[in-house]
Coordinates of C-alpha atoms in Angstrom, one line a residue:
M1 CA 0.0 0.0 0.0
K2 CA 1.4 3.4 -1.0
L3 CA 1.3 6.1 1.6
T4 CA 0.5 9.7 0.8
H5 CA 1.9 12.5 2.9
W6 CA 1.9 16.3 2.6
W7 CA 4.5 18.9 1.8
P8 CA 4.3 22.7 2.1
T9 CA 4.3 24.8 -1.1
A10 CA 3.5 28.3 0.0
L11 CA 2.7 30.3 3.1
N12 CA -0.8 31.6 3.7
P13 CA -1.4 35.3 3.8
I14 CA -1.2 36.8 7.3
S15 CA -1.1 33.4 9.1
N16 CA 2.0 31.2 9.4
V17 CA 0.1 28.2 8.0
A18 CA 1.4 26.4 4.9
F19 CA -0.6 25.3 2.0
L20 CA 0.0 21.6 1.5
R21 CA 0.2 19.2 -1.5
P22 CA 0.5 15.4 -1.4
I23 CA 3.7 13.5 -2.1
D24 CA 4.5 9.8 -1.8
G25 CA 6.8 8.7 0.9
G26 CA 7.2 6.5 3.9
M27 CA 6.2 6.9 7.5
K28 CA 9.7 7.8 8.5
L29 CA 9.7 10.9 6.2
A30 CA 6.3 12.0 7.5
M31 CA 7.5 11.7 11.1
L32 CA 10.7 13.7 10.3
F33 CA 8.6 16.3 8.6
Q34 CA 6.3 16.7 11.6
L35 CA 9.3 17.1 13.8
A36 CA 10.7 19.7 11.5
I37 CA 7.4 21.6 11.7
A38 CA 7.4 21.4 15.5
A39 CA 11.0 22.6 15.6
S40 CA 10.2 25.5 13.2
A41 CA 7.2 26.5 15.3
F42 CA 9.4 26.4 18.5
S43 CA 12.0 28.5 16.7
L44 CA 9.4 31.1 15.7
H45 CA 8.1 31.3 19.2
A46 CA 11.6 31.7 20.5
I47 CA 12.3 34.5 18.0
A48 CA 9.1 36.3 19.1
A49 CA 10.1 36.1 22.7
A50 CA 13.5 37.6 21.8
R51 CA 11.8 40.6 20.1
P52 CA 14.7 42.1 18.2
N53 CA 15.0 45.8 17.4
I54 CA 14.0 46.4 13.8
V55 CA 15.7 49.0 11.6
L56 CA 14.1 49.5 8.2
I57 CA 16.4 51.5 5.9
Y58 CA 14.4 52.7 2.9
V59 CA 16.4 54.3 0.1
D60 CA 14.9 56.5 -2.6
D61 CA 15.4 55.6 -6.3
L62 CA 18.2 53.2 -5.7
G63 CA 18.5 50.6 -8.4
F64 CA 19.4 46.9 -8.1
G65 CA 22.7 47.6 -9.8
D66 CA 23.6 50.7 -7.8
V67 CA 25.4 48.9 -5.0
S68 CA 28.6 47.0 -5.3
C69 CA 27.3 43.9 -3.5
N70 CA 24.9 43.5 -6.5
G71 CA 27.7 43.8 -9.0
A72 CA 28.4 47.5 -9.4
K73 CA 32.0 48.1 -10.5
A74 CA 32.0 51.9 -11.3
I75 CA 31.0 52.8 -7.7
S76 CA 31.8 51.3 -4.3
T77 CA 29.3 51.1 -1.4
P78 CA 31.4 49.5 1.4
N79 CA 28.9 50.0 4.1
V80 CA 26.0 48.5 2.2
D81 CA 28.4 45.7 1.3
R82 CA 29.3 45.3 5.0
L83 CA 25.6 44.8 5.7
A84 CA 25.3 42.3 2.9
A85 CA 28.4 40.4 4.1
R86 CA 26.8 39.6 7.4
G87 CA 23.3 39.1 6.2
L88 CA 21.1 37.7 3.5
R89 CA 21.2 39.3 0.0
F90 CA 18.0 38.7 -2.0
T91 CA 18.3 38.6 -5.8
D92 CA 14.5 38.6 -6.3
G93 CA 13.4 41.2 -3.8
H94 CA 10.8 43.7 -4.8
C95 CA 9.0 46.9 -3.8
T96 CA 5.3 47.0 -4.6
S97 CA 5.4 49.7 -7.2
A98 CA 7.8 51.5 -9.5
T99 CA 7.1 54.9 -7.9
C100 CA 7.5 56.2 -4.4
T101 CA 4.2 57.0 -2.8
P102 CA 2.5 53.7 -3.7
S103 CA 5.5 51.6 -2.6
R104 CA 5.5 53.3 0.8
Y105 CA 1.7 52.8 1.1
G106 CA 2.0 49.1 0.3
M107 CA 4.9 48.5 2.6
L108 CA 3.2 50.1 5.6
T109 CA -0.3 48.8 5.1
G110 CA 0.2 45.4 3.6
E111 CA -2.3 46.3 0.8
Y112 CA -1.5 46.6 -2.9
P113 CA -1.7 50.3 -3.5
W114 CA -3.6 50.0 -6.8
R115 CA -6.6 48.7 -4.8
K116 CA -7.1 52.2 -3.3
K117 CA -7.8 55.3 -5.2
G118 CA -5.5 58.2 -4.4
T119 CA -2.3 56.3 -3.8
G120 CA -0.4 57.7 -6.8
V121 CA 2.6 60.1 -6.5
L122 CA 1.3 62.8 -4.2
P123 CA 1.8 66.6 -4.3
G124 CA 3.4 68.1 -1.3
D125 CA 0.1 69.4 0.2
A126 CA -1.8 66.2 0.0
G127 CA -3.8 64.8 2.9
L128 CA -2.8 61.6 4.7
I129 CA -3.8 58.6 2.5
I130 CA -3.5 56.0 5.3
E131 CA -6.6 56.4 7.4
P132 CA -6.1 56.6 11.2
G133 CA -7.1 53.4 13.0
R134 CA -6.0 51.2 10.1
A135 CA -3.5 48.5 10.9
T136 CA 0.0 49.4 9.7
L137 CA 3.4 47.9 10.2
A138 CA 4.1 50.6 12.8
S139 CA 0.8 50.1 14.7
I140 CA 1.2 46.3 15.0
L141 CA 4.8 46.7 16.3
Q142 CA 3.7 49.5 18.6
Q143 CA 1.0 47.3 20.0
S144 CA 3.6 44.6 20.6
G145 CA 5.6 46.9 22.9
Y146 CA 7.9 48.5 20.4
R147 CA 8.9 52.2 20.5
T148 CA 8.2 53.3 16.9
G149 CA 9.7 56.1 15.0
V150 CA 9.9 57.4 11.4
I151 CA 12.7 59.7 10.2
G152 CA 13.2 61.0 6.8
K153 CA 11.1 61.1 3.6
W154 CA 7.4 60.6 4.2
H155 CA 5.4 61.3 1.0
L156 CA 2.2 59.7 2.2
G157 CA 0.4 63.0 2.9
L158 CA -0.3 65.0 6.1
G159 CA -3.4 66.4 7.5
D160 CA -6.9 66.2 6.1
G161 CA -6.2 68.0 2.8
T162 CA -6.7 71.5 4.2
L163 CA -3.5 71.7 6.1
N164 CA -2.3 74.9 7.8
W165 CA 1.5 74.5 8.0
N166 CA 1.7 77.0 10.8
G167 CA -0.4 75.1 13.3
K168 CA -0.8 71.5 14.3
I169 CA -0.1 69.1 11.5
A170 CA -2.4 66.1 11.9
P171 CA -3.3 63.4 11.2
G172 CA 0.1 62.0 10.3
P173 CA 2.5 59.3 11.4
L174 CA 1.6 59.7 15.0
E175 CA -2.0 58.7 14.2
I176 CA -1.1 55.5 12.4
G177 CA 1.3 53.8 14.8
F178 CA 4.4 55.9 15.2
D179 CA 5.4 57.3 18.6
E180 CA 7.5 60.0 17.0
C181 CA 8.6 61.4 13.7
F182 CA 11.0 63.8 12.0
L183 CA 9.9 64.2 8.4
I184 CA 10.7 65.5 5.0
P185 CA 7.0 65.9 4.3
A186 CA 7.0 64.9 0.6
T187 CA 10.1 64.9 -1.5
G188 CA 13.1 67.2 -1.8
D189 CA 11.9 68.6 -5.1
R190 CA 8.5 69.6 -3.7
V191 CA 7.5 72.4 -1.3
P192 CA 7.3 73.0 1.6
C193 CA 11.0 72.7 2.0
V194 CA 10.9 72.3 5.8
Y195 CA 11.1 69.5 8.3
V196 CA 8.1 68.3 10.4
E197 CA 8.7 67.1 13.9
N198 CA 5.8 65.2 15.3
H199 CA 2.9 67.7 14.8
H200 CA 4.7 70.9 13.9
V201 CA 7.1 72.4 11.4
F202 CA 10.6 72.3 13.0
G203 CA 12.2 75.7 13.7
L204 CA 9.3 77.8 12.4
D205 CA 9.2 81.5 13.3
P206 CA 5.5 82.3 14.0
N207 CA 6.2 85.8 12.6
D208 CA 7.1 84.4 9.2
P209 CA 4.2 82.0 8.4
I210 CA 4.4 79.5 5.6
Q211 CA 2.1 79.6 2.6
V212 CA 2.0 76.6 0.2
D213 CA 0.0 76.3 -3.1
Y214 CA 0.4 73.9 -6.0
K215 CA -1.8 75.8 -8.4
N216 CA -1.4 79.5 -7.8
P217 CA 1.6 81.6 -6.9
V218 CA 2.0 82.8 -3.3
G219 CA 4.3 85.5 -2.0
T220 CA 6.9 87.3 -4.1
E221 CA 9.7 84.9 -4.2
P222 CA 11.3 84.2 -7.6
T223 CA 10.6 81.0 -9.6
G224 CA 12.9 79.0 -11.7
R225 CA 10.7 79.6 -14.7
E226 CA 11.0 83.3 -14.5
H227 CA 14.6 83.6 -13.1
P228 CA 16.7 80.7 -14.3
E229 CA 19.8 82.8 -13.8
L230 CA 19.3 82.4 -10.0
L231 CA 19.6 78.6 -10.1
K232 CA 22.6 76.7 -8.9
M233 CA 21.1 73.6 -10.5
K234 CA 19.5 74.0 -13.9
L235 CA 16.3 72.2 -15.1
T236 CA 15.5 69.7 -17.8
H237 CA 11.8 69.6 -17.3
G238 CA 9.3 70.7 -14.6
H239 CA 10.6 71.8 -11.2
D240 CA 10.3 75.5 -12.2
F241 CA 8.4 77.0 -9.4
T242 CA 9.6 78.6 -6.1
I243 CA 13.4 78.7 -5.7
V244 CA 14.6 77.5 -2.3
N245 CA 18.4 77.2 -1.6
G246 CA 19.2 78.0 -5.3
I247 CA 17.0 75.1 -6.5
S248 CA 13.5 75.6 -8.0
R249 CA 10.9 73.1 -6.8
I250 CA 7.5 71.7 -7.7
G251 CA 4.9 74.0 -6.2
Y252 CA 4.8 77.6 -4.7
M253 CA 6.0 78.5 -1.2
S254 CA 6.5 81.7 0.8
G255 CA 7.6 82.3 4.4
G256 CA 9.1 79.9 6.8
K257 CA 12.7 81.0 6.1
S258 CA 14.1 80.0 9.5
A259 CA 12.7 76.5 9.1
R260 CA 13.8 75.8 5.5
W261 CA 16.2 72.9 5.0
V262 CA 19.6 73.2 3.4
D263 CA 19.8 70.4 0.8
E264 CA 23.5 69.8 1.3
D265 CA 22.9 69.1 5.1
M266 CA 19.8 67.0 4.7
A267 CA 21.6 63.6 5.0
D268 CA 23.5 64.7 8.1
V269 CA 20.4 66.1 9.8
I270 CA 18.2 63.0 9.3
T271 CA 21.0 60.5 10.1
H272 CA 21.8 62.4 13.3
R273 CA 18.1 62.1 14.2
A274 CA 18.1 58.3 13.4
V275 CA 21.1 57.7 15.6
D276 CA 19.6 59.8 18.4
F277 CA 16.4 57.7 18.2
M278 CA 18.4 54.5 18.7
E279 CA 20.4 55.9 21.6
R280 CA 17.3 57.1 23.4
N281 CA 15.5 53.9 23.0
Q282 CA 18.3 51.3 23.4
A283 CA 16.8 49.9 26.6
Q284 CA 13.6 48.7 25.0
P285 CA 12.6 47.1 21.7
F286 CA 12.4 49.7 19.0
F287 CA 11.3 50.0 15.4
L288 CA 13.0 52.7 13.3
Y289 CA 11.8 53.4 9.8
F290 CA 14.7 55.4 8.4
A291 CA 13.7 56.7 5.0
Y292 CA 16.6 58.4 3.1
H293 CA 16.1 61.3 0.7
D294 CA 19.1 60.1 -1.3
I295 CA 19.4 59.4 -4.2
H296 CA 16.2 61.3 -5.2
V297 CA 16.4 64.6 -7.0
P298 CA 17.6 67.2 -6.4
R299 CA 20.9 65.5 -5.9
V300 CA 22.8 67.9 -3.8
P301 CA 25.2 65.9 -1.6
H302 CA 27.3 67.4 1.2
A303 CA 30.7 68.9 0.2
R304 CA 32.3 65.8 1.7
F305 CA 30.9 63.7 -1.2
A306 CA 30.6 66.3 -4.0
G307 CA 32.8 65.3 -6.9
K308 CA 34.1 62.1 -5.3
S309 CA 32.3 59.5 -7.4
G310 CA 33.3 60.6 -10.8
M311 CA 29.7 60.0 -11.9
G312 CA 28.3 63.4 -11.0
P313 CA 25.8 64.3 -8.3
R314 CA 23.9 61.0 -8.7
G315 CA 27.0 59.0 -8.0
D316 CA 28.0 61.3 -5.2
A317 CA 24.6 60.9 -3.6
I318 CA 25.1 57.1 -3.7
L319 CA 28.3 57.6 -1.7
E320 CA 26.4 59.8 0.8
M321 CA 23.7 57.1 1.0
D322 CA 26.3 54.6 1.8
W323 CA 27.8 56.8 4.5
C324 CA 24.4 57.1 6.1
T325 CA 24.1 53.3 6.2
G326 CA 27.5 53.1 7.9
Q327 CA 26.5 55.6 10.6
V328 CA 23.5 53.4 11.4
L329 CA 25.6 50.2 11.6
D330 CA 28.3 52.0 13.6
A331 CA 25.7 53.2 16.1
L332 CA 24.3 49.7 16.6
E333 CA 27.8 48.4 17.2
R334 CA 28.7 51.2 19.7
L335 CA 25.4 50.6 21.5
Q336 CA 26.1 46.8 21.5
L337 CA 22.8 46.2 19.7
T338 CA 24.1 44.6 16.5
E339 CA 23.1 41.1 17.4
K340 CA 19.8 42.3 18.9
T341 CA 18.7 44.1 15.8
L342 CA 17.1 43.0 12.5
V343 CA 18.2 45.4 9.8
I344 CA 16.4 45.6 6.4
F345 CA 17.9 47.6 3.6
T346 CA 15.9 48.2 0.5
S347 CA 14.6 50.8 -2.0
D348 CA 11.2 52.3 -2.8
N349 CA 11.6 51.8 -6.6
G350 CA 14.1 51.3 -9.3
P351 CA 16.6 53.9 -10.7
V352 CA 16.1 57.0 -12.7
L353 CA 18.7 59.2 -14.3
D354 CA 17.2 62.5 -15.7
D355 CA 14.4 63.2 -13.4
G356 CA 14.1 67.0 -13.9
Y357 CA 17.4 68.5 -13.1
V358 CA 20.7 69.0 -15.0
D359 CA 23.1 66.9 -12.9
D360 CA 25.1 64.9 -15.4
A361 CA 23.4 61.6 -14.4
V362 CA 23.2 60.5 -18.0
E363 CA 26.4 62.1 -19.3
K364 CA 28.6 60.7 -16.6
L365 CA 27.0 57.2 -16.3
G366 CA 29.8 55.5 -18.2
S367 CA 29.6 51.7 -17.9
H368 CA 27.5 51.7 -14.8
Q369 CA 24.2 49.9 -15.0
P370 CA 21.8 51.2 -12.3
S371 CA 19.3 48.4 -12.9
G372 CA 22.0 45.7 -13.1
P373 CA 20.9 43.0 -15.6
Y374 CA 17.3 44.0 -15.5
K375 CA 15.2 46.1 -18.0
G376 CA 13.6 49.4 -17.0
G377 CA 13.7 51.5 -13.9
K378 CA 11.5 53.9 -12.0
Y379 CA 8.1 54.2 -13.6
S380 CA 8.6 51.0 -15.6
L381 CA 6.6 47.8 -15.4
Y382 CA 9.7 45.7 -16.3
E383 CA 11.8 44.1 -13.6
G384 CA 14.1 47.1 -13.1
G385 CA 11.1 49.1 -11.8
T386 CA 10.5 47.0 -8.7
R387 CA 13.4 44.6 -8.3
V388 CA 15.6 46.5 -6.0
P389 CA 18.4 46.0 -3.5
F390 CA 17.0 43.9 -0.7
L391 CA 19.2 43.0 2.3
V392 CA 18.3 41.4 5.6
S393 CA 20.8 41.2 8.5
W394 CA 20.5 39.8 12.0
P395 CA 24.0 38.6 13.1
G396 CA 23.8 35.4 15.1
R397 CA 20.4 34.6 13.8
I398 CA 20.5 34.9 10.0
R399 CA 23.3 33.1 8.3
A400 CA 25.1 35.2 5.7
G401 CA 24.5 34.3 2.1
E402 CA 22.3 34.8 -0.9
S403 CA 18.6 33.9 -1.5
S404 CA 16.7 33.6 -4.8
A405 CA 13.3 33.6 -3.0
L406 CA 10.7 35.9 -4.4
V407 CA 10.0 38.4 -1.6
C408 CA 8.2 41.8 -1.5
Q409 CA 8.1 44.7 0.9
I410 CA 4.3 44.4 1.1
D411 CA 5.0 41.3 3.2
F412 CA 6.8 43.2 6.0
L413 CA 3.5 43.6 7.9
A414 CA 2.6 39.9 8.1
S415 CA 6.2 38.7 8.4
L416 CA 7.4 41.1 11.1
G417 CA 4.1 40.7 12.9
A418 CA 4.8 37.0 13.0
L419 CA 8.3 37.7 14.1
T420 CA 7.2 39.6 17.1
G421 CA 4.3 37.3 18.0
T422 CA 1.5 39.6 16.9
D423 CA -2.0 38.0 16.4
L424 CA -2.8 39.1 12.9
S425 CA -5.9 37.0 12.4
Q426 CA -8.3 39.9 12.9
I427 CA -6.6 42.3 10.5
K428 CA -8.8 42.4 7.4
T429 CA -7.1 45.3 5.6
A430 CA -3.7 43.7 4.9
G431 CA -4.9 40.7 2.9
D432 CA -2.2 41.1 0.3
S433 CA 0.6 40.7 2.9
Q434 CA 2.0 37.2 3.2
N435 CA 4.1 35.8 6.0
V436 CA 7.4 34.9 4.3
L437 CA 9.4 35.0 7.5
P438 CA 11.2 31.7 6.9
A439 CA 12.5 33.2 3.6
L440 CA 13.5 36.5 5.2
L441 CA 15.4 34.6 7.9
G442 CA 17.1 32.4 5.4
E443 CA 15.4 29.2 6.6
S444 CA 13.7 28.7 3.3
Q445 CA 14.3 29.4 -0.4
I446 CA 10.6 29.6 -0.9
G447 CA 9.0 33.0 -0.7
R448 CA 6.0 34.2 -2.6
Q449 CA 4.5 32.0 -5.4
E450 CA 3.1 35.1 -7.2
L451 CA 3.4 38.9 -7.1
V452 CA 1.5 41.7 -8.8
E453 CA 4.0 44.4 -9.9
Q454 CA 2.9 48.0 -10.5
G455 CA 4.5 50.3 -13.0
G456 CA 3.7 54.0 -13.4
G457 CA 0.0 54.7 -12.9
N458 CA -2.0 51.6 -12.6
Q459 CA -0.2 49.4 -15.1
L460 CA 0.0 45.9 -13.6
A461 CA 2.0 42.8 -14.3
L462 CA 1.9 39.3 -12.7
R463 CA 4.8 37.3 -11.5
S464 CA 4.1 33.6 -11.1
G465 CA 7.3 31.8 -10.2
N466 CA 9.8 32.7 -12.9
W467 CA 7.1 33.6 -15.4
K468 CA 6.0 37.2 -15.9
F469 CA 2.9 38.4 -17.7
L470 CA 2.3 42.0 -18.9
P471 CA -1.1 42.8 -20.4
A472 CA -1.1 44.9 -23.6
F473 CA -1.0 48.7 -22.9
A474 CA -2.2 51.2 -25.5
P475 CA -2.8 54.7 -24.1
K476 CA -4.8 56.9 -26.5
N477 CA -3.0 60.1 -25.5
A478 CA 0.5 58.6 -25.7
P479 CA 0.7 56.0 -28.6
A480 CA 4.4 56.0 -28.4
K481 CA 4.2 54.3 -25.0
A482 CA 2.0 51.5 -26.3
R483 CA 3.2 48.0 -25.4
P484 CA 2.0 44.6 -26.7
L485 CA 1.0 41.8 -24.5
E486 CA 4.2 40.1 -23.2
L487 CA 5.3 36.9 -21.5
F488 CA 8.8 36.3 -20.2
D489 CA 10.6 33.4 -18.7
L490 CA 12.8 35.2 -16.2
N491 CA 14.8 32.1 -15.4
Q492 CA 16.1 32.0 -19.0
D493 CA 15.7 35.7 -19.8
P494 CA 16.1 38.0 -16.8
G495 CA 16.5 41.0 -19.1
E496 CA 13.0 40.5 -20.6
T497 CA 14.3 40.6 -24.2
T498 CA 12.3 37.7 -25.7
N499 CA 8.5 37.8 -25.8
L500 CA 7.1 34.3 -25.5
A501 CA 3.4 35.1 -25.6
S502 CA 2.8 33.6 -29.0
Q503 CA 4.6 30.4 -28.0
Y504 CA 2.6 29.8 -24.8
P505 CA -1.0 31.0 -25.3
E506 CA -2.4 28.7 -22.6
R507 CA 0.0 30.2 -20.0
V508 CA -0.9 33.7 -21.2
N509 CA -4.6 33.0 -20.7
E510 CA -4.0 31.3 -17.3
M511 CA -2.0 34.3 -16.1
R512 CA -4.4 36.8 -17.5
Q513 CA -7.3 35.2 -15.7
R514 CA -5.3 35.0 -12.5
L515 CA -4.3 38.7 -12.6
E516 CA -8.0 39.6 -13.1
Q517 CA -9.0 37.3 -10.2
I518 CA -6.5 39.0 -7.9
Q519 CA -7.7 42.4 -9.0
K520 CA -11.3 41.5 -8.2
N521 CA -10.7 39.7 -4.9
P522 CA -8.7 41.5 -2.2

């Protein structure tokens, strides 16, 4: 008589339960497997009891190939490499979207951003797009006893859409699970060019109130459109409104001069704040979401890095980004927290060169390949849009190495919730988040079985294992951007050069139907 046993093929969303499929084998194999499951469960309970600190480093516009641990030769990132050398480097790690706001939304909420209207790239005066009371990565960790903080770029909106920058700024991070924040409200190329600490603009003089408008001019300050001669960084497109620190931005702003940031000092300011957060909270478990501004435009690195890369401001900003990473790692070592801290390093989307300013990003690129071997970058539906640097380190717990598991930032909520022993069974708004904790810890090479990738706008593609399906795209107002239906085998063709749709019509139909099903069923 042949015995049938069961083997795990994928982890269920939110829960830590495996879907099973039958295999043939003897009773001995079954017993061994049951023991392995029990040992794994014991291991996860032990991890939850340990409650490591969690530091999530979120870089802006950093491509898969922009770091030397992923093969970059023209530029060196020794501190990122240092993190990779003592942790797990994922070769198939993804953000949810090829642009910043939706990626950040998906990462914090565990919901695909295309499911919710209004999660596209936000203007600097947008209201908060994560409703207070909703479960977020921060709120579940806060409820588990973590001190939670976000420092750096936010770009998820603040207030209710009618924000007065001179008064209390709410709702914001403090209303969705963070205990404290120090923010770049949107992006460095958008007004207002000030920091927000908790509920107020940092350093604001009440006698010099801020005005912000994204449609009509405010105040009398010069704009880049009317006075290009005043700019220290010229434009290629857009970014021609109010000039702040010699750089014209998106949107109009007046007032708040004492509170305005200096672009060259931004990395130093937010890194100092991040280190301070860890120092103040070293006696308790903490979660630090440290969102860099680098290497987003305008790329204006500190004088310590300017001209050092040989690749222009973009390359110099990569060096500055690496320095920030080193400061975090040095602080953890100094505080003797390295082995008590899970560090995740990743990016919000793929790379972009010319993104509105003249900074030699194209001219001085040389042989460097920001997306590595992958096609596309920021705004793109191809792999270079969402396949980004993805490192996970926890010395003494995670064995250093490389993983080909398919993982996504949208799974941080379920996975880190499981890591900290949080009961996620009642969370109904994070159904797209899957518990891939064994993959993140290097205990399994199996991550997600499928993933919906989002390009610019609401263009969607489906990953199913190594297969990738892209529906046809034919915008009426931009026929040059039309794209035929495409199917790629990423195992054989990681650069997405050979369209196999005509050779595998059944697979195309299967993946089309599956993508439609996912879209209809949260």
